[in-house]
Coordinates of C-alpha atoms in Angstrom, one line a residue:
M1 CA 22.5 208.6 69.4
L2 CA 25.8 207.2 70.2
T3 CA 28.7 208.6 72.5
A4 CA 31.7 207.7 72.1
A5 CA 32.0 205.7 75.5
L6 CA 29.5 203.0 73.9
L7 CA 32.8 201.8 71.9
G8 CA 34.5 201.7 74.8
V9 CA 36.3 205.2 74.9
S10 CA 35.9 208.3 76.1
T11 CA 38.2 211.4 76.4
S12 CA 39.9 213.2 79.5
Y13 CA 40.1 216.3 80.5
F14 CA 43.9 217.3 81.0
G15 CA 43.6 221.0 82.0
G16 CA 44.3 224.1 80.7
I17 CA 47.4 224.4 77.9
G18 CA 50.7 223.3 78.7
V19 CA 52.3 220.1 78.9
F20 CA 49.5 216.4 79.2
S21 CA 50.3 213.0 79.6
L22 CA 50.1 210.1 77.1
P23 CA 47.0 208.5 76.9
H24 CA 47.3 205.3 78.5
L25 CA 46.4 203.2 75.2
W26 CA 50.1 204.0 74.0
S27 CA 51.4 201.6 76.1
D28 CA 55.2 201.8 75.1
C29 CA 55.4 205.5 75.6
F30 CA 53.9 205.2 78.8
H31 CA 55.9 202.7 80.1
K32 CA 59.1 205.1 79.1
K33 CA 57.4 207.5 81.4
K34 CA 57.1 204.6 84.3
C35 CA 60.6 204.5 84.4
G36 CA 61.5 207.6 84.8
K37 CA 65.2 206.7 83.2
K38 CA 64.6 207.2 79.4
K39 CA 65.0 210.5 77.7
R40 CA 61.9 212.4 77.5
V41 CA 62.0 212.0 73.2
R42 CA 60.9 215.6 71.7
V43 CA 59.3 215.7 68.5
Y44 CA 58.1 218.5 65.8
M45 CA 55.5 219.2 63.2
D46 CA 54.5 222.3 61.6
G47 CA 51.9 222.9 59.3
C48 CA 49.5 226.1 58.2
F49 CA 46.4 224.4 60.0
D50 CA 44.3 226.4 57.6
L51 CA 40.0 225.6 57.9
M52 CA 41.8 223.0 60.7
H53 CA 39.9 219.4 60.9
Y54 CA 40.5 215.9 61.7
G55 CA 43.2 214.8 59.2
H56 CA 45.3 217.9 61.2
A57 CA 44.3 216.5 64.2
N58 CA 44.7 212.7 62.9
A59 CA 48.4 213.3 61.9
L60 CA 48.8 215.5 65.7
R61 CA 47.8 212.4 66.9
Q62 CA 50.2 210.5 65.4
A63 CA 53.4 212.4 65.9
K64 CA 52.9 212.4 69.7
A65 CA 53.0 208.6 69.5
L66 CA 56.2 208.9 68.4
G67 CA 57.6 210.7 71.5
D68 CA 56.8 211.7 74.5
E69 CA 56.2 216.2 73.7
L70 CA 54.7 217.1 70.5
V71 CA 56.0 220.5 69.8
V72 CA 53.8 222.0 67.1
G73 CA 55.1 224.7 64.1
V74 CA 52.2 226.8 62.7
V75 CA 53.4 228.6 59.4
S76 CA 53.2 232.3 59.0
D77 CA 50.7 234.4 57.2
E78 CA 53.3 235.3 54.8
E79 CA 54.5 232.2 53.9
I80 CA 51.6 230.6 53.9
I81 CA 50.5 233.6 50.8
A82 CA 54.2 233.0 49.2
N83 CA 53.9 229.4 49.3
K84 CA 50.0 228.2 48.2
G85 CA 47.7 230.8 48.5
P86 CA 45.9 233.4 50.9
P87 CA 44.8 231.6 54.7
V88 CA 41.2 231.6 55.3
L89 CA 41.9 231.7 59.0
S90 CA 44.3 234.2 60.6
M91 CA 47.3 233.2 62.9
E92 CA 45.7 234.1 66.2
E93 CA 42.7 231.9 65.1
R94 CA 44.9 229.1 63.8
L95 CA 46.9 228.8 67.2
A96 CA 43.8 229.1 68.9
L97 CA 42.5 225.9 67.0
V98 CA 46.3 223.9 67.1
S99 CA 46.4 224.7 71.4
G100 CA 43.0 223.5 71.7
L101 CA 44.4 220.1 70.7
K102 CA 44.4 216.9 73.5
W103 CA 47.6 216.0 71.7
V104 CA 50.0 219.3 71.1
D105 CA 52.3 220.4 74.3
E106 CA 54.0 223.8 72.7
V107 CA 53.4 225.7 69.7
I108 CA 55.5 227.6 68.0
A109 CA 54.0 230.9 66.3
N110 CA 55.5 232.5 62.6
A111 CA 56.9 228.6 61.8
P112 CA 58.4 228.8 58.0
Y113 CA 57.1 226.7 55.3
A114 CA 60.4 224.9 54.8
I115 CA 63.0 223.5 57.0
T116 CA 65.8 225.8 56.8
E117 CA 69.6 225.0 57.7
Q118 CA 69.2 227.6 60.8
F119 CA 65.5 226.5 61.4
M120 CA 66.8 223.5 62.6
N121 CA 69.4 224.0 63.9
R122 CA 66.9 226.0 66.2
L123 CA 64.8 223.7 66.9
F124 CA 67.7 220.9 67.6
N125 CA 69.9 223.2 70.3
E126 CA 67.2 225.7 71.3
H127 CA 63.7 223.1 71.8
K128 CA 65.6 220.1 72.3
I129 CA 63.9 218.4 68.8
D130 CA 64.8 214.9 68.5
Y131 CA 62.7 214.4 65.2
I132 CA 61.2 216.2 63.1
I133 CA 57.7 214.8 61.2
H134 CA 55.8 215.0 58.8
G135 CA 53.2 213.1 56.7
D136 CA 53.4 210.6 53.3
D137 CA 52.3 212.6 50.9
P138 CA 55.2 215.2 49.0
C139 CA 55.5 218.8 51.0
L140 CA 57.2 220.2 47.8
L141 CA 58.7 224.1 47.7
P142 CA 57.6 226.2 44.8
D143 CA 61.1 225.2 43.0
G144 CA 60.5 222.2 43.5
T145 CA 62.8 221.1 46.2
D146 CA 61.7 219.0 49.4
A147 CA 61.0 220.7 52.0
Y148 CA 62.3 218.3 54.7
A149 CA 65.2 217.7 52.7
L150 CA 67.8 218.9 55.4
A151 CA 65.6 216.9 58.4
K152 CA 66.2 213.8 56.3
K153 CA 69.8 214.4 55.2
V154 CA 70.5 214.4 58.7
G155 CA 68.5 211.3 59.8
R156 CA 66.1 213.1 62.6
Y157 CA 63.0 212.6 60.0
K158 CA 60.3 210.5 60.4
Q159 CA 57.0 210.0 58.6
I160 CA 53.3 209.0 59.5
K161 CA 50.7 208.4 57.4
R162 CA 48.4 210.4 55.9
T163 CA 44.7 210.8 57.1
E164 CA 42.6 210.5 53.5
G165 CA 39.0 211.8 52.7
V166 CA 39.9 215.6 53.9
S167 CA 41.6 218.3 53.1
S168 CA 41.6 222.2 53.6
T169 CA 41.3 221.9 49.7
D170 CA 38.4 219.9 49.4
I171 CA 36.5 221.9 52.4
V172 CA 37.1 224.8 50.8
G173 CA 35.9 222.9 47.4
R174 CA 32.6 221.9 49.0
I175 CA 31.8 225.2 49.8
L176 CA 32.5 227.2 46.8
S177 CA 30.2 224.4 45.2
S178 CA 27.6 225.3 47.5
M179 CA 28.0 228.6 46.7
E180 CA 27.7 228.0 43.3
D181 CA 25.0 225.6 43.5
T182 CA 22.8 227.9 46.0
K183 CA 23.3 230.9 43.5
A184 CA 21.9 228.5 40.8
C185 CA 18.9 227.8 42.8
E186 CA 18.3 231.2 43.3
D187 CA 18.4 231.6 39.3
H188 CA 16.3 229.6 39.0
N189 CA 13.8 230.6 41.3
N190 CA 13.9 234.4 39.2
A191 CA 13.5 232.1 35.9
S192 CA 10.2 230.7 34.1
L193 CA 12.6 227.5 32.7
P194 CA 12.4 224.2 35.4
R195 CA 15.5 223.2 37.1
D196 CA 17.2 219.7 36.0
P197 CA 16.6 217.5 39.6
L198 CA 18.9 215.4 38.2
R199 CA 22.0 217.9 38.3
A200 CA 21.2 219.1 41.2
I201 CA 21.8 216.3 42.5
Q202 CA 25.0 215.3 41.2
S203 CA 26.4 218.4 41.8
K204 CA 26.4 217.6 45.7
D205 CA 27.1 213.9 45.2
A206 CA 30.5 215.3 43.3
H207 CA 31.5 217.1 46.6
L208 CA 30.7 215.1 49.2
S209 CA 33.2 213.9 52.0
Q210 CA 35.3 210.7 50.6
F211 CA 36.1 210.1 55.2
L212 CA 35.2 206.7 55.5
P213 CA 34.5 206.4 59.6
T214 CA 35.6 203.4 61.6
S215 CA 35.4 202.8 64.9
R216 CA 38.8 202.0 66.0
R217 CA 39.4 206.0 64.7
I218 CA 36.8 206.9 66.9
V219 CA 39.3 205.1 69.8
Q220 CA 42.0 206.4 69.1
F221 CA 41.1 209.9 69.5
S222 CA 39.6 209.1 72.7
N223 CA 40.7 208.1 76.6
C224 CA 38.5 205.5 78.0
K225 CA 37.4 207.5 81.3
G226 CA 34.1 208.6 82.0
P227 CA 32.9 210.7 84.7
G228 CA 33.3 210.5 88.6
P229 CA 30.4 208.8 90.8
N230 CA 29.8 213.2 91.7
A231 CA 31.7 214.5 88.6
R232 CA 29.4 217.4 87.7
V233 CA 28.8 216.8 84.2
V234 CA 27.9 220.1 81.8
Y235 CA 26.6 219.7 78.7
I236 CA 26.6 222.0 75.5
D237 CA 25.5 221.1 71.8
G238 CA 25.6 222.2 68.1
A239 CA 26.7 221.8 64.4
F240 CA 30.2 222.4 65.0
D241 CA 30.3 222.8 61.6
L242 CA 33.6 223.8 60.0
F243 CA 35.5 223.7 64.0
H244 CA 36.9 227.2 64.3
A245 CA 38.5 229.1 66.8
G246 CA 35.4 230.1 68.4
H247 CA 34.3 226.0 69.3
V248 CA 36.9 226.0 70.9
E249 CA 36.8 228.8 73.2
I250 CA 33.6 228.3 74.0
L251 CA 34.2 225.0 74.9
K252 CA 37.1 225.7 77.3
K253 CA 34.5 228.5 79.0
A254 CA 31.9 225.3 79.3
R255 CA 34.5 222.8 80.7
Q256 CA 35.4 225.9 83.5
L257 CA 32.1 225.0 84.9
G258 CA 32.0 221.8 85.7
D259 CA 34.3 218.4 86.1
F260 CA 33.1 217.0 82.9
L261 CA 31.8 218.3 79.4
L262 CA 29.6 216.3 77.1
V263 CA 29.5 217.5 73.9
G264 CA 26.0 216.7 71.8
I265 CA 26.7 217.2 67.9
Y266 CA 23.3 217.3 65.6
T267 CA 22.4 215.1 63.0
D268 CA 23.2 215.7 59.6
Q269 CA 19.1 216.6 59.0
I270 CA 19.3 218.5 62.1
V271 CA 21.7 220.6 60.6
S272 CA 20.1 220.4 57.2
E273 CA 16.9 221.7 58.3
H274 CA 18.1 224.7 60.6
R275 CA 20.6 226.1 57.7
G276 CA 19.6 224.9 54.4
S277 CA 20.3 222.2 52.2
Y278 CA 23.8 222.9 51.3
H279 CA 24.8 222.5 55.0
P280 CA 26.4 220.9 57.1
I281 CA 29.8 221.1 55.2
M282 CA 31.5 218.3 57.2
H283 CA 29.2 215.0 57.8
L284 CA 28.4 214.2 61.1
H285 CA 31.2 211.6 61.6
E286 CA 33.7 214.8 60.7
R287 CA 32.3 216.9 62.8
S288 CA 32.7 214.2 65.9
L289 CA 36.2 213.7 65.5
S290 CA 37.1 217.7 65.3
V291 CA 34.6 217.9 69.2
L292 CA 37.0 214.8 70.4
A293 CA 40.5 215.7 70.0
C294 CA 39.6 219.5 71.6
R295 CA 40.6 218.9 74.9
Y296 CA 38.3 220.8 77.1
V297 CA 36.1 217.6 76.0
D298 CA 35.5 214.8 77.9
E299 CA 32.4 213.0 75.3
V300 CA 30.2 213.3 73.0
I301 CA 26.8 212.3 72.0
I302 CA 27.3 211.1 68.3
G303 CA 23.9 212.7 66.6
A304 CA 22.5 214.5 69.3
P305 CA 18.5 215.8 69.5
W306 CA 17.6 219.4 68.4
E307 CA 16.1 219.1 72.0
V308 CA 17.1 218.7 75.4
T309 CA 14.7 216.3 77.3
K310 CA 14.5 215.3 81.1
D311 CA 15.2 211.6 79.9
M312 CA 18.4 212.2 78.4
I313 CA 19.2 215.2 81.6
T314 CA 18.6 212.0 83.8
T315 CA 20.6 209.4 82.1
F316 CA 23.7 211.2 81.3
N317 CA 23.2 213.1 85.1
I318 CA 23.4 216.3 83.4
C319 CA 23.7 219.0 86.4
L320 CA 24.2 222.2 83.9
V321 CA 23.0 222.8 80.1
V322 CA 24.7 225.9 78.4
H323 CA 24.4 227.8 75.7
G324 CA 26.7 230.3 74.1
T325 CA 25.4 234.1 72.9
V326 CA 26.9 234.0 69.4
S327 CA 25.7 231.0 67.0
E328 CA 24.2 231.1 63.9
T329 CA 21.8 233.9 62.6
N330 CA 19.1 231.0 60.9
T331 CA 15.9 231.4 62.7
P332 CA 14.2 228.4 63.9
L333 CA 12.0 226.3 62.2
T334 CA 8.1 227.8 62.5
G335 CA 6.1 226.1 65.5
Q336 CA 9.4 225.0 67.0
S337 CA 9.7 224.9 71.1
D338 CA 12.8 225.8 72.7
P339 CA 15.2 222.9 72.9
Y340 CA 15.8 224.6 76.5
E341 CA 12.8 224.5 77.7
V342 CA 13.0 221.5 80.1
A343 CA 16.6 222.2 81.5
K344 CA 15.3 226.4 82.2
S345 CA 12.4 224.6 84.1
M346 CA 14.8 222.7 86.2
G347 CA 16.5 225.8 86.1
I348 CA 20.1 224.2 85.1
F349 CA 20.5 226.5 81.9
Q350 CA 22.7 229.0 82.0
L351 CA 23.7 231.3 78.8
L352 CA 27.6 231.6 78.0
E353 CA 29.4 235.2 76.7
S354 CA 30.9 233.8 73.9
P355 CA 34.4 234.5 73.7
K356 CA 34.4 235.2 70.0
S357 CA 32.0 236.3 66.8
I358 CA 33.2 233.9 64.8
T359 CA 30.9 231.9 63.7
T360 CA 30.9 228.9 61.1
T361 CA 28.7 231.4 58.0
S362 CA 31.1 234.2 58.8
V363 CA 34.5 231.4 57.8
A364 CA 32.5 230.0 55.1
Q365 CA 32.2 233.8 53.6
R366 CA 35.3 234.9 53.2
I367 CA 36.4 232.2 51.1
I368 CA 32.9 233.5 48.8
A369 CA 34.1 237.0 49.6
N370 CA 37.7 235.8 47.5
H371 CA 36.3 232.8 45.7
E372 CA 38.7 233.8 42.6
A373 CA 41.6 233.6 44.7
Y374 CA 40.3 230.2 46.4
M375 CA 39.0 228.6 43.2
K376 CA 43.1 229.5 41.5
R377 CA 44.7 228.3 44.8
N378 CA 42.6 224.7 44.4
A379 CA 43.2 223.9 41.4
K380 CA 47.0 224.9 42.1
K381 CA 46.8 221.7 44.9
A382 CA 44.7 219.8 42.6
V383 CA 47.8 219.4 40.2
S384 CA 49.6 217.8 43.3
E385 CA 46.8 216.1 44.7
K386 CA 46.0 214.1 41.7
K387 CA 49.8 213.2 41.4
Y388 CA 50.1 212.1 45.3
Y389 CA 46.2 209.7 44.4
E390 CA 48.2 208.4 41.1
Q391 CA 51.1 207.3 42.8
K392 CA 50.0 206.2 46.1
M393 CA 51.1 203.0 47.5
F394 CA 50.3 201.5 50.9
V395 CA 51.7 203.2 54.3
S396 CA 51.9 201.0 56.9
G397 CA 50.7 203.2 60.5
D398 CA 47.8 204.8 62.0

């Protein structure tokens, strides 16, 4: 097991959805606040934030570092359909995910895909935005023009570094690939011809994550504060694969039961054993960053065990172990004991009513049910992705 604290960091709770203090790691911004004389800089960043992942979170973290208050625009379903193809998540789900990020201060729903002059003036005058932020990868409209051309023209545009190794397009590709491989496996089971094991391995390897995890990235997602000596530590565990609105809501509910929320994230092996060989969709470090980015989470265990043991409860001074009523439907392995048996015997286990019925499987099934539309969307996006990597140059930033 590895916790963010072992790297000298842990995340601290900032309280409900509102305006949050900047982490003290950003000393320059902290100094501006301390002076109390300079105008607070408000920055704006927009996006579709469909299939929310740590790349989105890292973009918003970088955007927040360029100012004091971060306002995020969530593009409407209609605008996404017109410019990119059908979204996987609803506006309500995407708003819950964005609002649940620790760096976000305000959210604007149904933002336009392109920064028009009318909307830009609204940002400057109504929302008091100082700068509009976007990544170093180009964002082009269907006619080939730059979606941020106007902001650049008036000198109110700032650029951040794109997070490599993940994209919503990549995640959709992983899900569609697992669907194809599962179907191939089923066809093999009903056929007399042997399946080529090398081909199966190559198929899976072709869609492995390209993310290269570093300790520095974990530090950036954390805030260097552990639980107080008398803190009520609440523990919740899970795979947290394809981090979604249901995860945000159950973490929020769990956090309200104590002073410090510790989240255990299962290893890839554990998830695979319980959900099948093509799971998890996101690997351990990807899932850990997504959970760390949530404002309700104080600390994570990177590679938590399946069973909550007495030693683990003592080590982390856990006062309450909780689990949601909604989870993946896969049945436990034959002969396996209840993972919460010890906590139940100690009288510190509580079952939480899950606020939402959404699961990782239900999100994946949306994509599989409309796989033709998403394959078309991915093929279109793949062209621009290829062009980006062919012209890619080093961009300073983090």
